[in-house]
Amino acid sequence: MGHENRSTVTEFIMLGLTSDPNLQILLFLLLLPVYIFTLLGNVCILVIVSCNTILQTPMYFFLSQLSCLDLMYSSVISPKMLVDLLSKKKTISFYGCVSQVFFFAAIGSTEFFLLAAMAFDRYVAVCNPLLYTVTMTDRLCMQLVAWSYIGGFLHSLIHAGCLHRLTFCGPDVMNHFVCDYPVLLKLSCTDIAINDLVRFVFASLVVLSSLIVILISYAFIIMAILRIRTTAKRWRAGSTCVSHFICVFLFYGTILFMELRPNSSSSEEQDKVVAVISTVLIPALNPLIYSLRNQEIKETLQKMYRKICNN
């Protein structure tokens, strides 16, 4: 069967965050600075890590990769969302929607795996500090990042392949501001039982596998910290994990809330709120969390600021 017979819908109409024109303008004025801060904050982290030789360590290498993902994750969604807030007609082409679904899932899945790799890095640093430089080699770090991207994009390719079997013949109205995979399934004229099963199985594998690595790593980290006798050393060991733990809590918390909450008439509106948090707010918070919690980054920022002022 040809593609033109499978998909008669060539574009989707998006209802966006709200239908209130005044509220749309207010949201634009609130979310635009957040997106700009996301870009500047994550680029700043990348520049700081790449330019400072002191920060050429596995922890900061993973942090720079997290900033790259946050930049891409937010940029897949935010520009289109901001344009739609000022547009009367909010549409997206069929191929544009499928592309958004693919990259949204790929980058999100990659971030799950990367957070697990970062948890393993913290486990080695706290539990085996004397073997840290021997264990966390440049090669291992590159492999962990590479496999994170491979796993994330393979996961998304599976969903993209499942989308290929669906027919979209109407309706074409999407009550969302982003082409999320579950939202797209609701508009299909084809039986989506297989897609729902594949989505559940593979999404569970991605979330649970990465979460298990994180939980096991932090279980060993907590036991190692509790064995430290002096409070100062205990605090110093634990403080290196705080920023990562906060990022994990925010990222997994929003996803698990969306997946585990009971369905209701307000589910679609809740989905929009959670999507704004995960795609707009969290990518903006991550560089802020790391810069405020990390003394080396704060010192580097201060040096850069003084250098700029002196020039």
PDB file of C-alpha atoms in Angstrom:
ATOM      1  CA  MET A   1       0.000   0.000   0.000  1.00  0.00           C
ATOM      2  CA  GLY A   2       1.407   3.429  -0.931  1.00  0.00           C
ATOM      3  CA  HIS A   3       2.126   6.119   1.592  1.00  0.00           C
ATOM      4  CA  GLU A   4      -0.484   8.411   0.104  1.00  0.00           C
ATOM      5  CA  ASN A   5      -3.181   5.816   0.853  1.00  0.00           C
ATOM      6  CA  ARG A   6      -1.998   5.339   4.426  1.00  0.00           C
ATOM      7  CA  SER A   7      -1.883   9.003   5.402  1.00  0.00           C
ATOM      8  CA  THR A   8      -4.471  11.285   3.951  1.00  0.00           C
ATOM      9  CA  VAL A   9      -3.801  13.853   6.682  1.00  0.00           C
ATOM     10  CA  THR A  10      -1.038  16.189   5.484  1.00  0.00           C
ATOM     11  CA  GLU A  11      -0.986  18.454   8.541  1.00  0.00           C
ATOM     12  CA  PHE A  12      -2.295  18.618  12.074  1.00  0.00           C
ATOM     13  CA  ILE A  13      -4.003  21.515  13.834  1.00  0.00           C
ATOM     14  CA  MET A  14      -2.596  22.066  17.325  1.00  0.00           C
ATOM     15  CA  LEU A  15      -4.713  23.638  20.042  1.00  0.00           C
ATOM     16  CA  GLY A  16      -1.583  24.715  21.897  1.00  0.00           C
ATOM     17  CA  LEU A  17      -1.218  25.564  25.558  1.00  0.00           C
ATOM     18  CA  THR A  18      -4.371  27.674  25.718  1.00  0.00           C
ATOM     19  CA  SER A  19      -7.030  29.240  23.506  1.00  0.00           C
ATOM     20  CA  ASP A  20      -7.117  32.494  25.489  1.00  0.00           C
ATOM     21  CA  PRO A  21      -5.315  35.188  23.389  1.00  0.00           C
ATOM     22  CA  ASN A  22      -4.350  37.251  26.435  1.00  0.00           C
ATOM     23  CA  LEU A  23      -2.993  34.215  28.237  1.00  0.00           C
ATOM     24  CA  GLN A  24      -1.061  33.214  25.111  1.00  0.00           C
ATOM     25  CA  ILE A  25       0.770  36.541  25.101  1.00  0.00           C
ATOM     26  CA  LEU A  26       1.497  36.234  28.825  1.00  0.00           C
ATOM     27  CA  LEU A  27       2.852  32.706  28.376  1.00  0.00           C
ATOM     28  CA  PHE A  28       5.018  33.870  25.466  1.00  0.00           C
ATOM     29  CA  LEU A  29       6.496  36.653  27.613  1.00  0.00           C
ATOM     30  CA  LEU A  30       7.184  34.143  30.408  1.00  0.00           C
ATOM     31  CA  LEU A  31       8.516  31.224  28.340  1.00  0.00           C
ATOM     32  CA  LEU A  32      10.694  33.151  25.881  1.00  0.00           C
ATOM     33  CA  PRO A  33      13.142  34.304  28.599  1.00  0.00           C
ATOM     34  CA  VAL A  34      13.194  30.763  29.986  1.00  0.00           C
ATOM     35  CA  TYR A  35      14.160  29.366  26.578  1.00  0.00           C
ATOM     36  CA  ILE A  36      16.824  32.061  26.092  1.00  0.00           C
ATOM     37  CA  PHE A  37      18.194  31.270  29.562  1.00  0.00           C
ATOM     38  CA  THR A  38      18.237  27.558  28.612  1.00  0.00           C
ATOM     39  CA  LEU A  39      20.341  28.323  25.547  1.00  0.00           C
ATOM     40  CA  LEU A  40      22.708  30.681  27.361  1.00  0.00           C
ATOM     41  CA  GLY A  41      22.995  28.517  30.492  1.00  0.00           C
ATOM     42  CA  ASN A  42      23.804  25.288  28.698  1.00  0.00           C
ATOM     43  CA  VAL A  43      26.155  26.976  26.216  1.00  0.00           C
ATOM     44  CA  CYS A  44      27.892  28.578  29.185  1.00  0.00           C
ATOM     45  CA  ILE A  45      28.377  25.142  30.790  1.00  0.00           C
ATOM     46  CA  LEU A  46      29.840  23.819  27.521  1.00  0.00           C
ATOM     47  CA  VAL A  47      32.241  26.763  27.225  1.00  0.00           C
ATOM     48  CA  ILE A  48      33.337  26.545  30.864  1.00  0.00           C
ATOM     49  CA  VAL A  49      34.029  22.795  30.686  1.00  0.00           C
ATOM     50  CA  SER A  50      35.859  22.981  27.344  1.00  0.00           C
ATOM     51  CA  CYS A  51      38.013  25.998  28.228  1.00  0.00           C
ATOM     52  CA  ASN A  52      39.063  25.089  31.769  1.00  0.00           C
ATOM     53  CA  THR A  53      41.707  22.350  32.031  1.00  0.00           C
ATOM     54  CA  ILE A  54      40.807  21.781  35.695  1.00  0.00           C
ATOM     55  CA  LEU A  55      37.352  20.642  34.582  1.00  0.00           C
ATOM     56  CA  GLN A  56      38.634  18.043  32.105  1.00  0.00           C
ATOM     57  CA  THR A  57      37.336  15.189  34.256  1.00  0.00           C
ATOM     58  CA  PRO A  58      34.706  12.480  33.654  1.00  0.00           C
ATOM     59  CA  MET A  59      32.098  14.244  35.812  1.00  0.00           C
ATOM     60  CA  TYR A  60      32.307  17.460  33.814  1.00  0.00           C
ATOM     61  CA  PHE A  61      32.497  15.566  30.539  1.00  0.00           C
ATOM     62  CA  PHE A  62      29.144  13.953  31.357  1.00  0.00           C
ATOM     63  CA  LEU A  63      27.812  17.336  32.482  1.00  0.00           C
ATOM     64  CA  SER A  64      28.732  18.858  29.107  1.00  0.00           C
ATOM     65  CA  GLN A  65      26.912  16.009  27.366  1.00  0.00           C
ATOM     66  CA  LEU A  66      23.859  16.640  29.557  1.00  0.00           C
ATOM     67  CA  SER A  67      23.966  20.296  28.500  1.00  0.00           C
ATOM     68  CA  CYS A  68      24.072  19.235  24.827  1.00  0.00           C
ATOM     69  CA  LEU A  69      21.011  17.051  25.337  1.00  0.00           C
ATOM     70  CA  ASP A  70      19.161  19.817  27.199  1.00  0.00           C
ATOM     71  CA  LEU A  71      19.907  22.226  24.351  1.00  0.00           C
ATOM     72  CA  MET A  72      18.539  19.783  21.773  1.00  0.00           C
ATOM     73  CA  TYR A  73      15.628  18.632  23.941  1.00  0.00           C
ATOM     74  CA  SER A  74      14.378  22.160  24.516  1.00  0.00           C
ATOM     75  CA  SER A  75      15.035  23.303  20.930  1.00  0.00           C
ATOM     76  CA  VAL A  76      12.964  20.474  19.449  1.00  0.00           C
ATOM     77  CA  ILE A  77       9.900  21.851  21.231  1.00  0.00           C
ATOM     78  CA  SER A  78      10.293  25.465  22.390  1.00  0.00           C
ATOM     79  CA  PRO A  79      10.714  27.404  19.086  1.00  0.00           C
ATOM     80  CA  LYS A  80       7.554  25.900  17.565  1.00  0.00           C
ATOM     81  CA  MET A  81       5.666  26.367  20.841  1.00  0.00           C
ATOM     82  CA  LEU A  82       6.678  30.038  21.081  1.00  0.00           C
ATOM     83  CA  VAL A  83       5.705  30.729  17.457  1.00  0.00           C
ATOM     84  CA  ASP A  84       2.318  29.063  17.988  1.00  0.00           C
ATOM     85  CA  LEU A  85       1.628  31.246  21.031  1.00  0.00           C
ATOM     86  CA  LEU A  86       1.633  34.263  18.686  1.00  0.00           C
ATOM     87  CA  SER A  87      -0.124  32.532  15.762  1.00  0.00           C
ATOM     88  CA  LYS A  88      -3.837  32.350  15.107  1.00  0.00           C
ATOM     89  CA  LYS A  89      -3.513  29.149  13.110  1.00  0.00           C
ATOM     90  CA  LYS A  90      -1.365  26.529  14.804  1.00  0.00           C
ATOM     91  CA  THR A  91      -0.480  23.786  12.331  1.00  0.00           C
ATOM     92  CA  ILE A  92       2.335  21.342  11.786  1.00  0.00           C
ATOM     93  CA  SER A  93       2.939  19.163   8.745  1.00  0.00           C
ATOM     94  CA  PHE A  94       2.646  15.396   8.969  1.00  0.00           C
ATOM     95  CA  TYR A  95       6.381  14.921   8.401  1.00  0.00           C
ATOM     96  CA  GLY A  96       7.180  17.758  10.801  1.00  0.00           C
ATOM     97  CA  CYS A  97       5.063  16.062  13.450  1.00  0.00           C
ATOM     98  CA  VAL A  98       6.702  12.677  12.921  1.00  0.00           C
ATOM     99  CA  SER A  99      10.155  14.305  13.070  1.00  0.00           C
ATOM    100  CA  GLN A 100       9.258  16.035  16.313  1.00  0.00           C
ATOM    101  CA  VAL A 101       8.048  12.735  17.791  1.00  0.00           C
ATOM    102  CA  PHE A 102      11.273  11.000  16.723  1.00  0.00           C
ATOM    103  CA  PHE A 103      13.721  13.554  18.134  1.00  0.00           C
ATOM    104  CA  PHE A 104      11.611  14.160  21.240  1.00  0.00           C
ATOM    105  CA  ALA A 105      11.725  10.430  22.073  1.00  0.00           C
ATOM    106  CA  ALA A 106      15.355   9.951  20.996  1.00  0.00           C
ATOM    107  CA  ILE A 107      16.810  12.808  23.051  1.00  0.00           C
ATOM    108  CA  GLY A 108      14.615  12.024  26.069  1.00  0.00           C
ATOM    109  CA  SER A 109      15.643   8.340  26.024  1.00  0.00           C
ATOM    110  CA  THR A 110      19.299   9.294  25.622  1.00  0.00           C
ATOM    111  CA  GLU A 111      19.039  11.498  28.698  1.00  0.00           C
ATOM    112  CA  PHE A 112      17.736   8.549  30.745  1.00  0.00           C
ATOM    113  CA  PHE A 113      20.812   6.511  29.812  1.00  0.00           C
ATOM    114  CA  LEU A 114      23.185   9.445  30.349  1.00  0.00           C
ATOM    115  CA  LEU A 115      21.830  10.079  33.852  1.00  0.00           C
ATOM    116  CA  ALA A 116      22.489   6.398  34.592  1.00  0.00           C
ATOM    117  CA  ALA A 117      26.066   6.761  33.300  1.00  0.00           C
ATOM    118  CA  MET A 118      26.508   9.832  35.512  1.00  0.00           C
ATOM    119  CA  ALA A 119      25.244   7.835  38.515  1.00  0.00           C
ATOM    120  CA  PHE A 120      27.828   5.130  37.785  1.00  0.00           C
ATOM    121  CA  ASP A 121      30.508   7.819  37.611  1.00  0.00           C
ATOM    122  CA  ARG A 122      29.489   9.121  41.044  1.00  0.00           C
ATOM    123  CA  TYR A 123      29.469   5.559  42.420  1.00  0.00           C
ATOM    124  CA  VAL A 124      33.079   5.019  41.340  1.00  0.00           C
ATOM    125  CA  ALA A 125      34.132   8.444  42.661  1.00  0.00           C
ATOM    126  CA  VAL A 126      32.642   7.907  46.121  1.00  0.00           C
ATOM    127  CA  CYS A 127      33.029   4.149  46.603  1.00  0.00           C
ATOM    128  CA  ASN A 128      36.382   3.621  44.855  1.00  0.00           C
ATOM    129  CA  PRO A 129      38.136   7.014  44.877  1.00  0.00           C
ATOM    130  CA  LEU A 130      41.636   5.528  44.595  1.00  0.00           C
ATOM    131  CA  LEU A 131      40.668   3.651  41.431  1.00  0.00           C
ATOM    132  CA  TYR A 132      38.615   6.496  39.946  1.00  0.00           C
ATOM    133  CA  THR A 133      41.146   7.693  37.363  1.00  0.00           C
ATOM    134  CA  VAL A 134      41.992   4.107  36.406  1.00  0.00           C
ATOM    135  CA  THR A 135      38.348   3.062  36.049  1.00  0.00           C
ATOM    136  CA  MET A 136      36.779   6.157  34.486  1.00  0.00           C
ATOM    137  CA  THR A 137      39.121   6.430  31.521  1.00  0.00           C
ATOM    138  CA  ASP A 138      38.468   8.683  28.541  1.00  0.00           C
ATOM    139  CA  ARG A 139      37.654   5.597  26.478  1.00  0.00           C
ATOM    140  CA  LEU A 140      35.057   4.322  28.963  1.00  0.00           C
ATOM    141  CA  CYS A 141      33.446   7.756  29.225  1.00  0.00           C
ATOM    142  CA  MET A 142      33.183   8.016  25.440  1.00  0.00           C
ATOM    143  CA  GLN A 143      31.718   4.519  25.265  1.00  0.00           C
ATOM    144  CA  LEU A 144      29.103   5.282  27.929  1.00  0.00           C
ATOM    145  CA  VAL A 145      28.030   8.439  26.096  1.00  0.00           C
ATOM    146  CA  ALA A 146      28.044   6.684  22.719  1.00  0.00           C
ATOM    147  CA  TRP A 147      25.909   3.822  24.013  1.00  0.00           C
ATOM    148  CA  SER A 148      23.529   6.331  25.597  1.00  0.00           C
ATOM    149  CA  TYR A 149      22.957   7.953  22.205  1.00  0.00           C
ATOM    150  CA  ILE A 150      22.732   4.591  20.421  1.00  0.00           C
ATOM    151  CA  GLY A 151      20.201   3.279  22.941  1.00  0.00           C
ATOM    152  CA  GLY A 152      18.126   6.457  22.830  1.00  0.00           C
ATOM    153  CA  PHE A 153      17.959   6.695  19.050  1.00  0.00           C
ATOM    154  CA  LEU A 154      17.323   2.951  18.594  1.00  0.00           C
ATOM    155  CA  HIS A 155      14.422   3.247  21.017  1.00  0.00           C
ATOM    156  CA  SER A 156      13.022   6.126  18.988  1.00  0.00           C
ATOM    157  CA  LEU A 157      13.558   4.276  15.688  1.00  0.00           C
ATOM    158  CA  ILE A 158      11.410   1.422  16.972  1.00  0.00           C
ATOM    159  CA  HIS A 159       8.548   3.841  17.628  1.00  0.00           C
ATOM    160  CA  ALA A 160       9.085   5.512  14.245  1.00  0.00           C
ATOM    161  CA  GLY A 161       8.819   2.091  12.589  1.00  0.00           C
ATOM    162  CA  CYS A 162       5.565   1.424  14.424  1.00  0.00           C
ATOM    163  CA  LEU A 163       4.196   4.788  13.286  1.00  0.00           C
ATOM    164  CA  HIS A 164       4.764   3.698   9.686  1.00  0.00           C
ATOM    165  CA  ARG A 165       1.952   1.129   9.949  1.00  0.00           C
ATOM    166  CA  LEU A 166      -0.652   3.670  11.082  1.00  0.00           C
ATOM    167  CA  THR A 167      -3.239   5.458   8.964  1.00  0.00           C
ATOM    168  CA  PHE A 168      -4.183   9.080   9.651  1.00  0.00           C
ATOM    169  CA  CYS A 169      -7.438   9.917   7.911  1.00  0.00           C
ATOM    170  CA  GLY A 170      -8.906  12.347  10.426  1.00  0.00           C
ATOM    171  CA  PRO A 171      -9.535  13.929  12.882  1.00  0.00           C
ATOM    172  CA  ASP A 172      -6.529  16.199  12.524  1.00  0.00           C
ATOM    173  CA  VAL A 173      -6.921  18.314  15.684  1.00  0.00           C
ATOM    174  CA  MET A 174      -4.305  17.718  18.389  1.00  0.00           C
ATOM    175  CA  ASN A 175      -5.040  18.997  21.883  1.00  0.00           C
ATOM    176  CA  HIS A 176      -1.406  19.707  22.693  1.00  0.00           C
ATOM    177  CA  PHE A 177       1.472  22.039  21.831  1.00  0.00           C
ATOM    178  CA  VAL A 178       3.854  19.203  20.912  1.00  0.00           C
ATOM    179  CA  CYS A 179       3.556  16.098  18.731  1.00  0.00           C
ATOM    180  CA  ASP A 180       3.909  13.582  21.521  1.00  0.00           C
ATOM    181  CA  TYR A 181       3.699   9.891  20.600  1.00  0.00           C
ATOM    182  CA  PRO A 182       0.573   9.044  22.709  1.00  0.00           C
ATOM    183  CA  VAL A 183      -1.217  12.133  21.360  1.00  0.00           C
ATOM    184  CA  LEU A 184      -0.454  11.080  17.795  1.00  0.00           C
ATOM    185  CA  LEU A 185      -1.744   7.552  18.441  1.00  0.00           C
ATOM    186  CA  LYS A 186      -5.129   8.939  19.472  1.00  0.00           C
ATOM    187  CA  LEU A 187      -5.574  10.469  15.996  1.00  0.00           C
ATOM    188  CA  SER A 188      -4.883   7.241  14.110  1.00  0.00           C
ATOM    189  CA  CYS A 189      -7.603   5.405  12.183  1.00  0.00           C
ATOM    190  CA  THR A 190      -5.705   2.124  12.656  1.00  0.00           C
ATOM    191  CA  ASP A 191      -5.863  -0.272  15.596  1.00  0.00           C
ATOM    192  CA  ILE A 192      -3.120   0.966  17.923  1.00  0.00           C
ATOM    193  CA  ALA A 193      -2.965  -2.083  20.221  1.00  0.00           C
ATOM    194  CA  ILE A 194       0.428  -3.150  18.837  1.00  0.00           C
ATOM    195  CA  ASN A 195       1.790   0.386  19.110  1.00  0.00           C
ATOM    196  CA  ASP A 196       0.601   0.690  22.712  1.00  0.00           C
ATOM    197  CA  LEU A 197       2.216  -2.650  23.588  1.00  0.00           C
ATOM    198  CA  VAL A 198       5.525  -1.753  21.924  1.00  0.00           C
ATOM    199  CA  ARG A 199       5.499   1.681  23.543  1.00  0.00           C
ATOM    200  CA  PHE A 200       4.840   0.215  27.002  1.00  0.00           C
ATOM    201  CA  VAL A 201       7.461  -2.543  26.706  1.00  0.00           C
ATOM    202  CA  PHE A 202      10.318  -0.450  25.316  1.00  0.00           C
ATOM    203  CA  ALA A 203       9.577   2.669  27.359  1.00  0.00           C
ATOM    204  CA  SER A 204       9.542   0.499  30.481  1.00  0.00           C
ATOM    205  CA  LEU A 205      12.880  -1.058  29.480  1.00  0.00           C
ATOM    206  CA  VAL A 206      14.470   2.363  28.989  1.00  0.00           C
ATOM    207  CA  VAL A 207      13.111   3.886  32.198  1.00  0.00           C
ATOM    208  CA  LEU A 208      13.521   0.832  34.438  1.00  0.00           C
ATOM    209  CA  SER A 209      16.987  -0.176  33.211  1.00  0.00           C
ATOM    210  CA  SER A 210      18.378   3.315  33.749  1.00  0.00           C
ATOM    211  CA  LEU A 211      16.508   3.741  37.046  1.00  0.00           C
ATOM    212  CA  ILE A 212      17.852   0.420  38.372  1.00  0.00           C
ATOM    213  CA  VAL A 213      21.431   1.512  37.607  1.00  0.00           C
ATOM    214  CA  ILE A 214      20.813   4.831  39.373  1.00  0.00           C
ATOM    215  CA  LEU A 215      19.170   3.237  42.451  1.00  0.00           C
ATOM    216  CA  ILE A 216      21.895   0.584  42.836  1.00  0.00           C
ATOM    217  CA  SER A 217      24.615   3.223  42.416  1.00  0.00           C
ATOM    218  CA  TYR A 218      23.076   5.482  45.044  1.00  0.00           C
ATOM    219  CA  ALA A 219      22.495   2.564  47.418  1.00  0.00           C
ATOM    220  CA  PHE A 220      26.252   1.848  47.387  1.00  0.00           C
ATOM    221  CA  ILE A 221      27.013   5.581  47.563  1.00  0.00           C
ATOM    222  CA  ILE A 222      24.839   6.027  50.674  1.00  0.00           C
ATOM    223  CA  MET A 223      26.418   2.991  52.373  1.00  0.00           C
ATOM    224  CA  ALA A 224      29.896   4.304  51.560  1.00  0.00           C
ATOM    225  CA  ILE A 225      29.068   7.772  52.922  1.00  0.00           C
ATOM    226  CA  LEU A 226      27.624   6.322  56.150  1.00  0.00           C
ATOM    227  CA  ARG A 227      30.889   4.433  56.733  1.00  0.00           C
ATOM    228  CA  ILE A 228      32.841   7.720  56.695  1.00  0.00           C
ATOM    229  CA  ARG A 229      33.537   8.715  60.287  1.00  0.00           C
ATOM    230  CA  THR A 230      34.075  12.476  60.096  1.00  0.00           C
ATOM    231  CA  THR A 231      31.144  14.740  59.267  1.00  0.00           C
ATOM    232  CA  ALA A 232      33.250  17.023  57.057  1.00  0.00           C
ATOM    233  CA  LYS A 233      34.460  14.182  54.842  1.00  0.00           C
ATOM    234  CA  ARG A 234      30.972  12.693  54.758  1.00  0.00           C
ATOM    235  CA  TRP A 235      29.510  15.999  53.609  1.00  0.00           C
ATOM    236  CA  ARG A 236      32.257  16.490  51.016  1.00  0.00           C
ATOM    237  CA  ALA A 237      31.618  13.043  49.529  1.00  0.00           C
ATOM    238  CA  GLY A 238      27.852  13.488  49.474  1.00  0.00           C
ATOM    239  CA  SER A 239      27.936  17.013  48.057  1.00  0.00           C
ATOM    240  CA  THR A 240      29.442  15.756  44.781  1.00  0.00           C
ATOM    241  CA  CYS A 241      26.226  13.787  44.159  1.00  0.00           C
ATOM    242  CA  VAL A 242      23.623  16.375  45.161  1.00  0.00           C
ATOM    243  CA  SER A 243      23.369  18.165  41.804  1.00  0.00           C
ATOM    244  CA  HIS A 244      23.028  14.911  39.884  1.00  0.00           C
ATOM    245  CA  PHE A 245      20.435  13.596  42.354  1.00  0.00           C
ATOM    246  CA  ILE A 246      18.317  16.759  41.971  1.00  0.00           C
ATOM    247  CA  CYS A 247      18.430  16.452  38.158  1.00  0.00           C
ATOM    248  CA  VAL A 248      17.440  12.768  38.375  1.00  0.00           C
ATOM    249  CA  PHE A 249      14.581  13.572  40.742  1.00  0.00           C
ATOM    250  CA  LEU A 250      13.212  16.310  38.478  1.00  0.00           C
ATOM    251  CA  PHE A 251      13.551  14.346  35.223  1.00  0.00           C
ATOM    252  CA  TYR A 252      12.219  11.006  36.468  1.00  0.00           C
ATOM    253  CA  GLY A 253       9.630  12.659  38.691  1.00  0.00           C
ATOM    254  CA  THR A 254       7.864  14.417  35.825  1.00  0.00           C
ATOM    255  CA  ILE A 255       7.917  11.283  33.628  1.00  0.00           C
ATOM    256  CA  LEU A 256       6.669   8.948  36.357  1.00  0.00           C
ATOM    257  CA  PHE A 257       3.963  11.413  37.382  1.00  0.00           C
ATOM    258  CA  MET A 258       2.665  11.534  33.818  1.00  0.00           C
ATOM    259  CA  GLU A 259       2.751   7.749  33.370  1.00  0.00           C
ATOM    260  CA  LEU A 260       1.427   6.644  36.773  1.00  0.00           C
ATOM    261  CA  ARG A 261      -1.335   9.154  37.397  1.00  0.00           C
ATOM    262  CA  PRO A 262      -4.929   7.928  36.820  1.00  0.00           C
ATOM    263  CA  ASN A 263      -6.642   8.971  33.598  1.00  0.00           C
ATOM    264  CA  SER A 264      -9.281  11.677  33.982  1.00  0.00           C
ATOM    265  CA  SER A 265     -10.942  14.431  32.043  1.00  0.00           C
ATOM    266  CA  SER A 266      -8.119  16.749  33.030  1.00  0.00           C
ATOM    267  CA  SER A 267      -5.361  14.369  31.844  1.00  0.00           C
ATOM    268  CA  GLU A 268      -4.751  16.244  28.598  1.00  0.00           C
ATOM    269  CA  GLU A 269      -4.340  19.560  30.420  1.00  0.00           C
ATOM    270  CA  GLN A 270      -2.040  17.897  32.949  1.00  0.00           C
ATOM    271  CA  ASP A 271      -0.008  16.477  30.048  1.00  0.00           C
ATOM    272  CA  LYS A 272       0.566  19.998  28.770  1.00  0.00           C
ATOM    273  CA  VAL A 273       1.757  21.232  32.160  1.00  0.00           C
ATOM    274  CA  VAL A 274       4.113  18.257  32.613  1.00  0.00           C
ATOM    275  CA  ALA A 275       5.399  18.675  29.038  1.00  0.00           C
ATOM    276  CA  VAL A 276       6.216  22.351  29.725  1.00  0.00           C
ATOM    277  CA  ILE A 277       8.065  21.362  32.890  1.00  0.00           C
ATOM    278  CA  SER A 278      10.072  18.563  31.228  1.00  0.00           C
ATOM    279  CA  THR A 279      10.876  20.309  27.936  1.00  0.00           C
ATOM    280  CA  VAL A 280      11.180  23.967  28.961  1.00  0.00           C
ATOM    281  CA  LEU A 281      11.805  24.335  32.700  1.00  0.00           C
ATOM    282  CA  ILE A 282      14.061  21.357  33.506  1.00  0.00           C
ATOM    283  CA  PRO A 283      16.585  22.068  30.687  1.00  0.00           C
ATOM    284  CA  ALA A 284      16.805  25.601  32.092  1.00  0.00           C
ATOM    285  CA  LEU A 285      17.196  24.409  35.680  1.00  0.00           C
ATOM    286  CA  ASN A 286      19.972  21.865  35.089  1.00  0.00           C
ATOM    287  CA  PRO A 287      22.795  24.387  34.409  1.00  0.00           C
ATOM    288  CA  LEU A 288      21.504  26.524  37.285  1.00  0.00           C
ATOM    289  CA  ILE A 289      21.554  23.542  39.656  1.00  0.00           C
ATOM    290  CA  TYR A 290      25.088  22.563  38.705  1.00  0.00           C
ATOM    291  CA  SER A 291      26.459  26.107  38.734  1.00  0.00           C
ATOM    292  CA  LEU A 292      24.974  26.901  42.144  1.00  0.00           C
ATOM    293  CA  ARG A 293      25.971  23.589  43.743  1.00  0.00           C
ATOM    294  CA  ASN A 294      29.468  23.273  42.237  1.00  0.00           C
ATOM    295  CA  GLN A 295      32.289  25.344  43.670  1.00  0.00           C
ATOM    296  CA  GLU A 296      34.631  24.801  40.710  1.00  0.00           C
ATOM    297  CA  ILE A 297      32.042  26.051  38.211  1.00  0.00           C
ATOM    298  CA  LYS A 298      31.264  29.066  40.404  1.00  0.00           C
ATOM    299  CA  GLU A 299      34.964  29.919  40.659  1.00  0.00           C
ATOM    300  CA  THR A 300      35.394  29.575  36.890  1.00  0.00           C
ATOM    301  CA  LEU A 301      32.373  31.828  36.290  1.00  0.00           C
ATOM    302  CA  GLN A 302      33.822  34.429  38.655  1.00  0.00           C
ATOM    303  CA  LYS A 303      37.183  34.346  36.868  1.00  0.00           C
ATOM    304  CA  MET A 304      35.477  34.730  33.471  1.00  0.00           C
ATOM    305  CA  TYR A 305      33.399  37.627  34.804  1.00  0.00           C
ATOM    306  CA  ARG A 306      36.449  39.423  36.225  1.00  0.00           C
ATOM    307  CA  LYS A 307      38.345  38.866  32.968  1.00  0.00           C
ATOM    308  CA  ILE A 308      35.494  40.344  30.928  1.00  0.00           C
ATOM    309  CA  CYS A 309      35.208  43.346  33.290  1.00  0.00           C
ATOM    310  CA  ASN A 310      38.945  44.011  33.170  1.00  0.00           C
ATOM    311  CA  ASN A 311      38.913  43.996  29.388  1.00  0.00           C
TER     312      ASN A 311
END
